[in-house]
Amino acid sequence: MKALVPVKRVVDYNVKVRVKSDGTGVDIANVKMSMNPFDEIAVEEAVRLKEKGIVTEIVAVSCGVSQCQETLRTAMAIGADRGILVETDAELQPLAVAKILKALVDKEQPGLVILGKQAIDDDCNQTGQMLAALADLPQATFASKVEVADGRAVVTREVDGGLETVSVALPAVLTTDLRLNEPRYVTLPNIMKAKKKPLETVKPDALGVDVGPRIKTLQVAEPAKRSAGIKVADVATLVAKLKNEAKVI
Ligand code: AMP
């Protein structure tokens, strides 16, 4: 069974992002970019399923600028067998990515598509769900445990206040939550091996996909600055302030 794993190139989670002065977006010039952390978990899960003999081939896909090749090479260093770069300079919204992935699902016929639950740049949490709808596939989102057997995936999902276990028939779309696994470190020999793995480049047009935006961003703003705190002399003053000024007790 083939696993398709979409991996997004995002601003590294350690970077403190700055909003552009004209409020049109976030400044990503000269900023460290990395694979979306939830997608690393997705690649790791696919590799573990391959190690168990359930998955036979892992295909990583990244949609975006040519530098997404680096993200694909990282996925291949973790253990993906080959990569597909869907190259475009257009700003891609989740619906456009979902349409691209649907075209690739039709072409590659994977048994599993494993996405991250959300990309940490736009926090959309939409692509997996949209793909499942477009491709008419069952979906199990926010997976914290995945077991595949007898043509089905049994997925434990993290929901408000607990865990839900669902069973979906394959082929299916899964999205990963933080506690699904801890991705392995990428070793130097595996980085070298990844350089030799096949990486195909296609354009959205060749897949028959219109990536035109459907949403217009009106404004991006920094969160309001917190006002400075004060030090109080003793507990009695603190209690008095909480009671009389903050009025929280
Ligand atoms: P989002 O819906 O934007 O929060 O993204 C959810 C997931 O969709 C990500 O964790 C990726 O697995 C996948 N995804 C989103 N955008 C892209 C992209 N440009 N290239 C590849 N995968 C993507």
XYZ file of C-alpha atoms and ligand atoms in Angstrom:
272
model
C 0.000 0.000 0.000
C 1.199 3.458 -0.911
C 1.148 6.371 1.548
C 0.970 9.954 0.309
C 2.339 12.487 2.804
C 1.884 16.208 2.094
C 4.622 18.305 3.725
C 4.469 22.080 3.950
C 7.435 24.459 4.124
C 6.701 26.929 6.922
C 8.545 29.478 9.065
C 10.519 27.481 11.643
C 8.663 27.187 14.947
C 11.580 28.799 16.820
C 11.400 32.013 14.787
C 9.619 34.977 16.334
C 7.629 36.198 13.346
C 7.286 39.894 12.522
C 4.288 41.445 10.833
C 5.119 43.544 7.764
C 4.834 47.289 8.409
C 2.009 47.626 5.830
C -0.054 44.925 7.625
C -0.322 42.739 4.498
C 1.236 39.645 6.060
C 4.196 38.199 7.899
C 7.761 39.036 6.875
C 9.437 35.820 5.702
C 12.473 37.387 4.029
C 15.697 35.834 5.406
C 13.749 33.777 7.927
C 14.582 30.130 8.700
C 12.062 27.795 7.069
C 11.420 24.159 8.063
C 8.961 21.347 7.578
C 5.650 21.936 9.372
C 6.075 19.975 12.670
C 2.785 18.064 12.265
C 3.990 16.936 8.822
C 7.196 15.541 10.346
C 4.917 13.473 12.577
C 2.993 12.378 9.449
C 6.189 11.267 7.676
C 7.353 9.453 10.824
C 4.018 7.609 11.076
C 4.235 6.553 7.426
C 7.800 5.311 8.001
C 6.674 3.314 11.055
C 3.869 1.747 8.979
C 6.461 0.875 6.333
C 8.710 -0.675 8.976
C 5.738 -2.806 10.070
C 5.337 -3.990 6.464
C 1.937 -2.296 6.033
C 3.050 0.541 3.761
C 5.275 -0.318 0.806
C 6.010 3.127 -0.633
C 5.963 6.616 0.866
C 5.478 9.559 -1.489
C 6.053 13.027 -0.008
C 4.373 15.992 -1.717
C 5.037 19.667 -1.233
C 3.207 22.505 -2.968
C 4.834 25.902 -3.317
C 8.065 27.612 -4.340
C 11.112 25.714 -5.620
C 12.736 25.802 -2.144
C 10.066 23.291 -1.042
C 12.528 20.781 -2.514
C 14.476 21.123 0.761
C 11.354 20.121 2.701
C 10.940 17.114 0.419
C 14.597 16.137 0.927
C 14.029 16.268 4.696
C 10.978 14.005 4.290
C 13.120 11.619 2.231
C 15.855 11.722 4.890
C 13.259 10.651 7.490
C 12.292 7.783 5.184
C 10.012 8.836 2.310
C 10.912 6.982 -0.914
C 10.309 9.766 -3.409
C 9.081 13.326 -3.626
C 6.726 15.367 -5.783
C 7.101 19.139 -5.897
C 4.017 20.917 -7.192
C 5.781 24.124 -8.054
C 4.127 27.518 -8.042
C 4.973 31.021 -6.850
C 1.285 31.677 -6.171
C 0.186 32.049 -2.553
C -1.609 28.771 -1.907
C -4.727 28.603 0.211
C -5.954 25.298 1.727
C -8.596 24.760 -0.985
C -5.967 25.053 -3.719
C -3.683 22.588 -1.897
C -6.624 20.208 -1.371
C -7.424 20.340 -5.121
C -3.779 19.622 -5.994
C -3.713 16.704 -3.547
C -6.992 15.359 -4.960
C -5.396 15.321 -8.443
C -2.399 13.445 -6.992
C -4.651 10.992 -5.136
C -6.339 10.210 -8.479
C -2.928 9.698 -10.102
C -1.077 7.842 -7.335
C -3.993 5.890 -5.791
C -2.571 5.810 -2.225
C -4.156 3.653 0.481
C -3.450 6.363 3.045
C -2.967 10.113 2.842
C -1.392 11.344 6.071
C -1.388 15.123 6.575
C -0.615 17.307 9.549
C -3.687 18.495 11.440
C -2.653 22.072 10.701
C 0.132 24.170 9.308
C 1.694 26.324 12.029
C 1.911 29.392 9.784
C -1.737 29.980 8.891
C -3.270 27.625 11.503
C -6.010 26.784 9.000
C -6.702 23.134 9.895
C -8.652 22.706 6.646
C -6.618 20.907 3.997
C -7.124 17.303 5.176
C -10.851 17.779 5.627
C -11.237 19.475 2.222
C -9.193 16.755 0.523
C -11.373 14.030 2.073
C -14.483 15.792 0.764
C -13.082 16.420 -2.735
C -11.734 12.875 -3.093
C -14.815 11.364 -1.419
C -12.652 9.495 1.099
C -13.301 8.766 4.790
C -11.303 10.925 7.177
C -9.930 10.504 10.692
C -8.479 13.766 11.971
C -6.336 14.665 15.036
C -4.932 11.123 15.239
C -2.987 10.253 18.395
C -2.813 6.515 17.578
C -3.143 4.669 14.266
C -3.524 0.924 13.728
C -3.931 -0.451 10.224
C -5.264 -3.965 9.584
C -7.695 -5.776 7.279
C -8.241 -2.828 4.950
C -9.165 -0.438 7.756
C -7.456 2.116 9.974
C -8.440 2.292 13.627
C -7.642 5.793 14.763
C -7.688 7.260 18.251
C -8.585 10.944 18.035
C -7.917 13.684 20.538
C -11.228 15.436 21.106
C -12.337 17.939 23.759
C -12.320 16.197 27.117
C -11.093 12.800 25.969
C -10.285 10.320 23.251
C -12.504 8.975 20.504
C -11.697 5.822 18.540
C -12.980 5.528 14.980
C -12.525 2.928 12.271
C -12.263 4.032 8.628
C -12.114 1.919 5.478
C -9.021 2.436 3.322
C -8.236 4.416 1.254
C -8.599 7.177 3.828
C -7.302 10.585 4.860
C -5.662 10.898 8.296
C -4.368 14.017 10.020
C -1.791 13.862 12.789
C -1.940 15.316 16.285
C 1.079 16.142 18.422
C 1.085 12.983 20.519
C 0.938 10.482 17.632
C 4.698 9.901 17.718
C 8.056 11.562 18.222
C 9.798 11.944 14.856
C 13.273 10.422 14.624
C 16.356 12.596 14.198
C 17.551 12.916 10.645
C 21.023 11.382 10.424
C 23.803 12.537 8.089
C 23.931 9.222 6.137
C 20.175 9.476 5.584
C 20.512 13.091 4.401
C 23.107 11.868 1.874
C 20.861 8.974 0.783
C 17.901 11.363 0.404
C 19.827 13.411 -2.169
C 19.724 10.419 -4.515
C 16.007 9.678 -4.165
C 13.704 10.632 -7.081
C 12.112 14.086 -6.971
C 9.594 14.942 -9.665
C 8.411 18.500 -10.353
C 4.983 19.316 -11.801
C 3.037 22.534 -12.215
C -0.551 22.909 -10.943
C -1.672 23.516 -14.570
C -0.403 20.089 -15.587
C -2.645 18.617 -12.881
C -5.585 20.665 -14.202
C -5.842 22.665 -10.974
C -6.747 26.342 -10.680
C -4.890 27.617 -7.611
C -6.523 31.056 -7.668
C -7.225 32.438 -4.180
C -10.763 32.336 -2.785
C -10.024 34.317 0.372
C -8.682 37.881 0.608
C -6.625 38.810 3.660
C -7.757 42.244 4.803
C -5.236 42.863 7.547
C -2.588 41.124 9.645
C -1.774 42.692 13.015
C 0.544 41.932 15.939
C -1.181 40.863 19.178
C -1.786 43.753 21.586
C 1.233 44.397 23.814
C 0.779 43.364 27.446
C 1.027 46.270 29.853
C 3.862 46.041 32.388
C 3.157 44.365 35.747
C 3.853 45.830 39.168
C 5.475 44.463 42.325
C 3.491 44.586 45.541
C 5.000 44.800 48.999
C 3.095 41.979 50.694
C 0.234 39.521 50.421
C -2.242 41.877 52.087
C -1.630 44.520 49.403
C -1.967 41.878 46.673
C -5.297 40.674 48.044
C -6.542 44.265 48.408
C -5.585 45.060 44.800
C -7.204 41.881 43.463
C -10.347 42.764 45.405
C -10.637 46.508 44.872
C -8.803 47.228 41.595
C -8.898 44.051 39.475
C -12.192 43.011 41.138
C -11.418 39.323 40.527
C -12.018 38.107 44.101
P -3.689 23.661 6.896
O -5.055 23.200 6.496
O -3.165 24.782 6.030
O -3.617 24.005 8.372
O -2.665 22.447 6.633
C -2.931 21.132 7.088
C -1.971 20.163 6.431
O -2.151 20.182 5.009
C -0.493 20.422 6.637
O -0.047 19.918 7.887
C 0.116 19.664 5.460
O 0.136 18.270 5.705
C -0.916 19.924 4.347
N -0.525 21.120 3.558
C -1.013 22.376 3.669
N -0.406 23.200 2.782
C 0.489 22.450 2.107
C 1.438 22.705 1.059
N 1.596 23.919 0.533
N 2.188 21.668 0.618
C 2.046 20.432 1.126
N 1.188 20.131 2.116
C 0.412 21.117 2.604
